[in-house]
């Protein structure tokens, strides 16, 4: 059983910063990538950022480039999202995503429970 445990959400004023964390635990062989998605009220879930485990490749949605930074700690199987210069439009529930590889070699998607980020103007 794999679990993704998120932390770090909260309420912040526009221009402020927050750091999200997501730790993966359970029976896995290796991690292919971990990342973040978000869903604002009345909108579909959207991609925010991703980082791969073997080559540290990162990608971001255009609206957060230059403001958000994704990083990882391999030893802790944890991914972080440093969010700076936050805007009210960043308000959403942020979901951690993991693309994990089992001992059989199959890849499976996992999701965290979500953490609320609210940016006040």
N, CA and C atoms as an extended XYZ file, in Angstrom:
363
Properties=species:S:1:pos:R:3:atomname:S:1:resname:S:1:resid:I:1 pbc="F F F"
N         0.845       -1.190        0.000 N   UNK     1
C         0.000        0.000        0.000 CA  UNK     1
C         0.880        1.239        0.000 C   UNK     1
N         0.649        2.135       -0.944 N   UNK     2
C         1.424        3.359       -1.062 CA  UNK     2
C         0.597        4.523       -0.552 C   UNK     2
N         1.242        5.377        0.203 N   UNK     3
C         0.576        6.588        0.686 CA  UNK     3
C         1.400        7.813        0.331 C   UNK     3
N         0.698        8.871       -0.055 N   UNK     4
C         1.324       10.173       -0.274 CA  UNK     4
C         0.773       11.107        0.784 C   UNK     4
N         1.649       11.639        1.615 N   UNK     5
C         1.232       12.519        2.708 CA  UNK     5
C         1.730       13.924        2.428 C   UNK     5
N         0.789       14.830        2.272 N   UNK     6
C         1.097       16.216        1.943 CA  UNK     6
C         1.054       17.095        3.183 C   UNK     6
N         1.793       18.185        3.138 N   UNK     7
C         1.743       19.182        4.206 CA  UNK     7
C         2.206       20.518        3.644 C   UNK     7
N         1.898       21.592        4.382 N   UNK     8
C         2.415       22.901        4.022 CA  UNK     8
C         1.414       23.885        3.467 C   UNK     8
N         0.196       23.479        3.234 N   UNK     9
C        -0.796       24.422        2.737 CA  UNK     9
C        -1.181       25.437        3.806 C   UNK     9
N        -1.959       26.432        3.412 N   UNK    10
C        -2.395       27.440        4.366 CA  UNK    10
C        -2.911       28.682        3.683 C   UNK    10
N        -3.033       29.731        4.474 N   UNK    11
C        -3.518       31.021        3.981 CA  UNK    11
C        -2.360       32.008        4.002 C   UNK    11
N        -2.201       32.730        2.909 N   UNK    12
C        -1.102       33.695        2.805 CA  UNK    12
C        -1.584       34.894        2.000 C   UNK    12
N        -0.997       36.036        2.271 N   UNK    13
C        -1.338       37.228        1.496 CA  UNK    13
C        -0.635       37.197        0.148 C   UNK    13
N        -1.212       37.899       -0.807 N   UNK    14
C        -0.591       38.003       -2.123 CA  UNK    14
C         0.833       38.518       -1.990 C   UNK    14
N         1.731       37.889       -2.731 N   UNK    15
C         3.140       38.232       -2.653 CA  UNK    15
C         3.915       37.370       -1.681 C   UNK    15
N         3.210       36.626       -0.876 N   UNK    16
C         3.844       35.776        0.116 CA  UNK    16
C         4.319       34.456       -0.459 C   UNK    16
N         4.798       33.588        0.446 N   UNK    17
C         5.369       32.310        0.046 CA  UNK    17
C         4.816       31.178        0.897 C   UNK    17
N         4.778       30.005        0.309 N   UNK    18
C         4.450       28.768        1.002 CA  UNK    18
C         5.320       27.663        0.418 C   UNK    18
N         5.552       26.629        1.238 N   UNK    19
C         6.296       25.466        0.783 CA  UNK    19
C         5.472       24.228        1.069 C   UNK    19
N         5.156       23.492       -0.007 N   UNK    20
C         4.422       22.242        0.119 CA  UNK    20
C         5.400       21.073        0.131 C   UNK    20
N         5.057       20.051        0.886 N   UNK    21
C         5.848       18.825        0.935 CA  UNK    21
C         4.944       17.633        0.690 C   UNK    21
N         5.505       16.598        0.090 N   UNK    22
C         4.761       15.370       -0.135 CA  UNK    22
C         5.721       14.197        0.006 C   UNK    22
N         5.432       13.328        0.956 N   UNK    23
C         6.281       12.168        1.198 CA  UNK    23
C         5.555       10.904        0.770 C   UNK    23
N         6.240       10.076        0.011 N   UNK    24
C         5.693        8.796       -0.425 CA  UNK    24
C         6.216        7.692        0.487 C   UNK    24
N         5.316        6.830        0.890 N   UNK    25
C         5.718        5.703        1.728 CA  UNK    25
C         4.960        4.454        1.293 C   UNK    25
N         5.516        3.329        1.643 N   UNK    26
C         4.855        2.091        1.289 CA  UNK    26
C         5.735        1.204        0.433 C   UNK    26
N         5.126        0.180       -0.138 N   UNK    27
C         5.889       -0.829       -0.859 CA  UNK    27
C         6.060       -0.406       -2.323 C   UNK    27
N         7.182        0.202       -2.616 N   UNK    28
C         7.492        0.580       -3.992 CA  UNK    28
C         8.907        0.146       -4.322 C   UNK    28
N         9.198        0.016       -5.608 N   UNK    29
C        10.550       -0.324       -6.038 CA  UNK    29
C        11.358        0.928       -6.302 C   UNK    29
N        10.752        1.820       -7.076 N   UNK    30
C        11.444        3.072       -7.374 CA  UNK    30
C        10.425        4.131       -7.794 C   UNK    30
N        10.926        5.342       -7.882 N   UNK    31
C        10.080        6.465       -8.284 CA  UNK    31
C        10.483        6.932       -9.669 C   UNK    31
N         9.508        7.066      -10.559 N   UNK    32
C         9.804        7.635      -11.876 CA  UNK    32
C         9.732        9.158      -11.817 C   UNK    32
N         8.652        9.670      -11.250 N   UNK    33
C         8.512       11.120      -11.109 CA  UNK    33
C         7.509       11.427       -9.999 C   UNK    33
N         7.600       12.636       -9.496 N   UNK    34
C         6.591       13.167       -8.575 CA  UNK    34
C         6.302       14.592       -8.972 C   UNK    34
N         5.124       15.051       -8.644 N   UNK    35
C         4.769       16.403       -9.036 CA  UNK    35
C         3.541       16.913       -8.325 C   UNK    35
N         3.046       18.021       -8.825 N   UNK    36
C         1.896       18.695       -8.213 CA  UNK    36
C         0.871       19.097       -9.263 C   UNK    36
N        -0.384       18.924       -8.905 N   UNK    37
C        -1.508       19.419       -9.669 CA  UNK    37
C        -2.320       20.312       -8.734 C   UNK    37
N        -3.226       21.092       -9.293 N   UNK    38
C        -4.107       21.897       -8.442 CA  UNK    38
C        -5.484       21.994       -9.070 C   UNK    38
N        -6.454       22.231       -8.202 N   UNK    39
C        -7.836       22.370       -8.661 CA  UNK    39
C        -8.501       23.507       -7.914 C   UNK    39
N        -8.873       24.529       -8.659 N   UNK    40
C        -9.588       25.667       -8.101 CA  UNK    40
C       -11.082       25.381       -8.157 C   UNK    40
N       -11.873       26.057       -7.317 N   UNK    41
C       -13.323       25.826       -7.316 CA  UNK    41
C       -13.928       26.042       -8.695 C   UNK    41
N       -14.704       25.090       -9.139 N   UNK    42
C       -15.375       25.208      -10.423 CA  UNK    42
C       -14.508       24.960      -11.632 C   UNK    42
N       -13.250       24.568      -11.397 N   UNK    43
C       -12.325       24.330      -12.513 CA  UNK    43
C       -11.814       22.898      -12.481 C   UNK    43
N       -11.260       22.482      -13.615 N   UNK    44
C       -10.676       21.146      -13.687 CA  UNK    44
C        -9.295       21.138      -13.028 C   UNK    44
N        -8.890       19.950      -12.624 N   UNK    45
C        -7.553       19.790      -12.058 CA  UNK    45
C        -6.525       20.063      -13.156 C   UNK    45
N        -5.489       20.842      -12.813 N   UNK    46
C        -4.481       21.194      -13.805 CA  UNK    46
C        -3.078       20.879      -13.302 C   UNK    46
N        -2.207       20.599      -14.243 N   UNK    47
C        -0.799       20.326      -13.959 CA  UNK    47
C        -0.113       21.596      -13.471 C   UNK    47
N         0.752       21.449      -12.465 N   UNK    48
C         1.525       22.571      -11.964 CA  UNK    48
C         3.019       22.359      -12.216 C   UNK    48
N         3.560       21.248      -11.731 N   UNK    49
C         5.002       21.020      -11.865 CA  UNK    49
C         5.300       19.540      -11.693 C   UNK    49
N         6.428       19.107      -12.269 N   UNK    50
C         6.866       17.719      -12.152 CA  UNK    50
C         8.383       17.678      -12.097 C   UNK    50
N         8.906       16.637      -11.432 N   UNK    51
C        10.343       16.398      -11.388 CA  UNK    51
C        10.579       14.901      -11.512 C   UNK    51
N        11.527       14.533      -12.352 N   UNK    52
C        11.851       13.112      -12.499 CA  UNK    52
C        12.968       12.728      -11.543 C   UNK    52
N        12.959       11.469      -11.158 N   UNK    53
C        13.882       11.043      -10.102 CA  UNK    53
C        15.284       10.739      -10.616 C   UNK    53
N        15.412       10.225      -11.824 N   UNK    54
C        16.734        9.782      -12.272 CA  UNK    54
C        17.573       10.914      -12.836 C   UNK    54
N        16.957       11.822      -13.588 N   UNK    55
C        17.763       12.879      -14.221 CA  UNK    55
C        17.401       14.278      -13.761 C   UNK    55
N        16.498       14.388      -12.767 N   UNK    56
C        16.160       15.692      -12.187 CA  UNK    56
C        15.540       16.651      -13.197 C   UNK    56
N        14.919       16.117      -14.235 N   UNK    57
C        14.222       16.975      -15.204 CA  UNK    57
C        13.022       17.615      -14.518 C   UNK    57
N        12.810       18.911      -14.771 N   UNK    58
C        11.660       19.605      -14.207 CA  UNK    58
C        10.847       20.282      -15.302 C   UNK    58
N         9.575       20.448      -15.041 N   UNK    59
C         8.698       21.152      -15.964 CA  UNK    59
C         7.623       21.862      -15.148 C   UNK    59
N         7.167       22.999      -15.670 N   UNK    60
C         6.177       23.807      -14.975 CA  UNK    60
C         5.110       24.282      -15.938 C   UNK    60
N         3.928       24.498      -15.422 N   UNK    61
C         2.936       25.179      -16.225 CA  UNK    61
C         3.369       26.643      -16.361 C   UNK    61
N         3.012       27.272      -17.461 N   UNK    62
C         3.518       28.614      -17.753 CA  UNK    62
C         3.195       29.635      -16.660 C   UNK    62
N         2.026       29.499      -16.055 N   UNK    63
C         1.593       30.520      -15.109 CA  UNK    63
C         2.417       30.561      -13.823 C   UNK    63
N         3.209       29.523      -13.542 N   UNK    64
C         3.997       29.500      -12.307 CA  UNK    64
C         5.503       29.586      -12.567 C   UNK    64
N         5.901       29.576      -13.817 N   UNK    65
C         7.327       29.644      -14.135 CA  UNK    65
C         7.938       30.929      -13.572 C   UNK    65
N         9.089       30.771      -12.926 N   UNK    66
C         9.762       31.913      -12.317 CA  UNK    66
C         9.292       32.209      -10.906 C   UNK    66
N         8.198       31.587      -10.471 N   UNK    67
C         7.682       31.816       -9.119 CA  UNK    67
C         7.723       30.549       -8.260 C   UNK    67
N         7.479       29.413       -8.864 N   UNK    68
C         7.456       28.135       -8.146 CA  UNK    68
C         8.707       27.331       -8.497 C   UNK    68
N         9.199       26.579       -7.509 N   UNK    69
C        10.340       25.700       -7.728 CA  UNK    69
C        10.044       24.337       -7.127 C   UNK    69
N        10.176       23.296       -7.952 N   UNK    70
C         9.981       21.942       -7.478 CA  UNK    70
C        11.345       21.315       -7.214 C   UNK    70
N        11.433       20.550       -6.133 N   UNK    71
C        12.688       19.876       -5.808 CA  UNK    71
C        12.362       18.549       -5.142 C   UNK    71
N        13.386       17.725       -4.937 N   UNK    72
C        13.148       16.397       -4.365 CA  UNK    72
C        14.260       16.015       -3.414 C   UNK    72
N        13.924       15.085       -2.528 N   UNK    73
C        14.900       14.454       -1.641 CA  UNK    73
C        14.742       12.960       -1.860 C   UNK    73
N        15.669       12.388       -2.611 N   UNK    74
C        15.552       10.967       -2.960 CA  UNK    74
C        15.527       10.074       -1.730 C   UNK    74
N        16.383       10.380       -0.779 N   UNK    75
C        16.501        9.534        0.407 CA  UNK    75
C        15.202        9.478        1.199 C   UNK    75
N        14.469       10.591        1.188 N   UNK    76
C        13.207       10.654        1.922 CA  UNK    76
C        12.004       10.383        1.030 C   UNK    76
N        12.255       10.148       -0.266 N   UNK    77
C        11.166        9.965       -1.241 CA  UNK    77
C        10.129       11.073       -1.099 C   UNK    77
N        10.629       12.291       -1.074 N   UNK    78
C         9.797       13.456       -0.822 CA  UNK    78
C         9.995       14.485       -1.917 C   UNK    78
N         8.901       15.114       -2.303 N   UNK    79
C         8.952       16.200       -3.266 CA  UNK    79
C         8.460       17.476       -2.593 C   UNK    79
N         9.053       18.591       -2.983 N   UNK    80
C         8.704       19.877       -2.415 CA  UNK    80
C         8.259       20.837       -3.522 C   UNK    80
N         7.408       21.781       -3.160 N   UNK    81
C         7.040       22.844       -4.081 CA  UNK    81
C         7.166       24.160       -3.329 C   UNK    81
N         8.206       24.920       -3.648 N   UNK    82
C         8.396       26.243       -3.077 CA  UNK    82
C         7.621       27.235       -3.932 C   UNK    82
N         6.678       27.909       -3.318 N   UNK    83
C         5.815       28.833       -4.041 CA  UNK    83
C         6.080       30.255       -3.543 C   UNK    83
N         6.609       31.080       -4.418 N   UNK    84
C         6.903       32.477       -4.083 CA  UNK    84
C         6.021       33.406       -4.917 C   UNK    84
N         5.954       34.655       -4.488 N   UNK    85
C         5.171       35.665       -5.213 CA  UNK    85
C         3.771       35.154       -5.511 C   UNK    85
N         3.141       34.605       -4.516 N   UNK    86
C         1.824       33.999       -4.714 CA  UNK    86
C         0.786       35.040       -5.103 C   UNK    86
N        -0.130       34.600       -5.949 N   UNK    87
C        -1.209       35.449       -6.445 CA  UNK    87
C        -2.552       34.853       -6.049 C   UNK    87
N        -3.592       35.674       -5.969 N   UNK    88
C        -4.921       35.122       -5.638 CA  UNK    88
C        -5.339       33.998       -6.576 C   UNK    88
N        -4.929       34.074       -7.829 N   UNK    89
C        -5.293       33.019       -8.788 CA  UNK    89
C        -4.562       31.707       -8.546 C   UNK    89
N        -3.622       31.682       -7.611 N   UNK    90
C        -2.981       30.428       -7.221 CA  UNK    90
C        -3.816       29.667       -6.197 C   UNK    90
N        -4.868       30.287       -5.710 N   UNK    91
C        -5.736       29.644       -4.732 CA  UNK    91
C        -6.356       28.376       -5.310 C   UNK    91
N        -6.167       27.270       -4.618 N   UNK    92
C        -6.646       25.973       -5.102 CA  UNK    92
C        -6.317       24.903       -4.069 C   UNK    92
N        -6.863       23.728       -4.290 N   UNK    93
C        -6.404       22.548       -3.564 CA  UNK    93
C        -5.260       21.954       -4.383 C   UNK    93
N        -4.130       21.777       -3.754 N   UNK    94
C        -2.942       21.252       -4.422 CA  UNK    94
C        -2.807       19.762       -4.102 C   UNK    94
N        -2.658       18.985       -5.161 N   UNK    95
C        -2.568       17.529       -5.033 CA  UNK    95
C        -1.179       17.057       -5.434 C   UNK    95
N        -0.612       16.217       -4.609 N   UNK    96
C         0.645       15.575       -4.942 CA  UNK    96
C         0.368       14.380       -5.846 C   UNK    96
N         1.220       14.176       -6.824 N   UNK    97
C         1.101       13.041       -7.740 CA  UNK    97
C         2.437       12.310       -7.785 C   UNK    97
N         2.365       10.981       -7.809 N   UNK    98
C         3.570       10.176       -7.928 CA  UNK    98
C         3.384        9.102       -8.988 C   UNK    98
N         4.395        8.955       -9.810 N   UNK    99
C         4.443        7.895      -10.825 CA  UNK    99
C         5.479        6.904      -10.306 C   UNK    99
N         4.994        5.809       -9.726 N   UNK   100
C         5.873        4.879       -9.027 CA  UNK   100
C         5.996        3.563       -9.782 C   UNK   100
N         7.153        2.948       -9.618 N   UNK   101
C         7.439        1.682      -10.288 CA  UNK   101
C         7.440        0.566       -9.252 C   UNK   101
N         6.687       -0.484       -9.521 N   UNK   102
C         6.616       -1.606       -8.587 CA  UNK   102
C         7.767       -2.571       -8.838 C   UNK   102
N         7.867       -3.598       -7.990 N   UNK   103
C         8.916       -4.603       -8.138 CA  UNK   103
C         8.754       -5.395       -9.432 C   UNK   103
N         7.541       -5.448       -9.949 N   UNK   104
C         7.303       -6.158      -11.204 CA  UNK   104
C         7.642       -5.306      -12.414 C   UNK   104
N         7.920       -4.018      -12.181 N   UNK   105
C         8.271       -3.118      -13.275 CA  UNK   105
C         7.112       -2.290      -13.793 C   UNK   105
N         5.929       -2.519      -13.277 N   UNK   106
C         4.776       -1.747      -13.735 CA  UNK   106
C         4.753       -0.377      -13.065 C   UNK   106
N         4.203        0.596      -13.784 N   UNK   107
C         4.106        1.951      -13.264 CA  UNK   107
C         2.671        2.262      -12.890 C   UNK   107
N         2.492        2.930      -11.767 N   UNK   108
C         1.164        3.257      -11.269 CA  UNK   108
C         1.133        4.699      -10.782 C   UNK   108
N         0.014        5.368      -11.046 N   UNK   109
C        -0.181        6.729      -10.552 CA  UNK   109
C        -0.794        6.696       -9.158 C   UNK   109
N        -0.292        7.564       -8.306 N   UNK   110
C        -0.857        7.736       -6.972 CA  UNK   110
C        -1.109        9.220       -6.722 C   UNK   110
N        -2.118        9.478       -5.866 N   UNK   111
C        -2.494       10.856       -5.556 CA  UNK   111
C        -2.543       11.066       -4.050 C   UNK   111
N        -2.157       12.257       -3.614 N   UNK   112
C        -2.332       12.644       -2.232 CA  UNK   112
C        -3.756       13.106       -1.981 C   UNK   112
N        -4.030       13.422       -0.736 N   UNK   113
C        -5.391       13.791       -0.345 CA  UNK   113
C        -5.698       15.251       -0.654 C   UNK   113
N        -4.679       16.034       -0.955 N   UNK   114
C        -4.879       17.447       -1.279 CA  UNK   114
C        -4.635       18.349       -0.083 C   UNK   114
N        -4.078       19.498       -0.358 N   UNK   115
C        -3.863       20.498        0.685 CA  UNK   115
C        -4.302       21.860        0.152 C   UNK   115
N        -5.047       22.590        0.953 N   UNK   116
C        -5.622       23.867        0.514 CA  UNK   116
C        -4.589       24.976        0.582 C   UNK   116
N        -4.488       25.722       -0.496 N   UNK   117
C        -3.678       26.942       -0.536 CA  UNK   117
C        -4.612       28.091       -0.861 C   UNK   117
N        -4.654       29.082        0.014 N   UNK   118
C        -5.518       30.249       -0.180 CA  UNK   118
C        -4.658       31.501       -0.149 C   UNK   118
N        -4.749       32.283       -1.216 N   UNK   119
C        -3.975       33.525       -1.328 CA  UNK   119
C        -4.956       34.681       -1.312 C   UNK   119
N        -4.840       35.514       -0.303 N   UNK   120
C        -5.753       36.651       -0.175 CA  UNK   120
C        -5.152       37.894       -0.827 C   UNK   120
N        -6.030       38.709       -1.368 N   UNK   121
C        -5.561       39.926       -2.069 CA  UNK   121
C        -5.457       41.097       -1.126 C   UNK   121
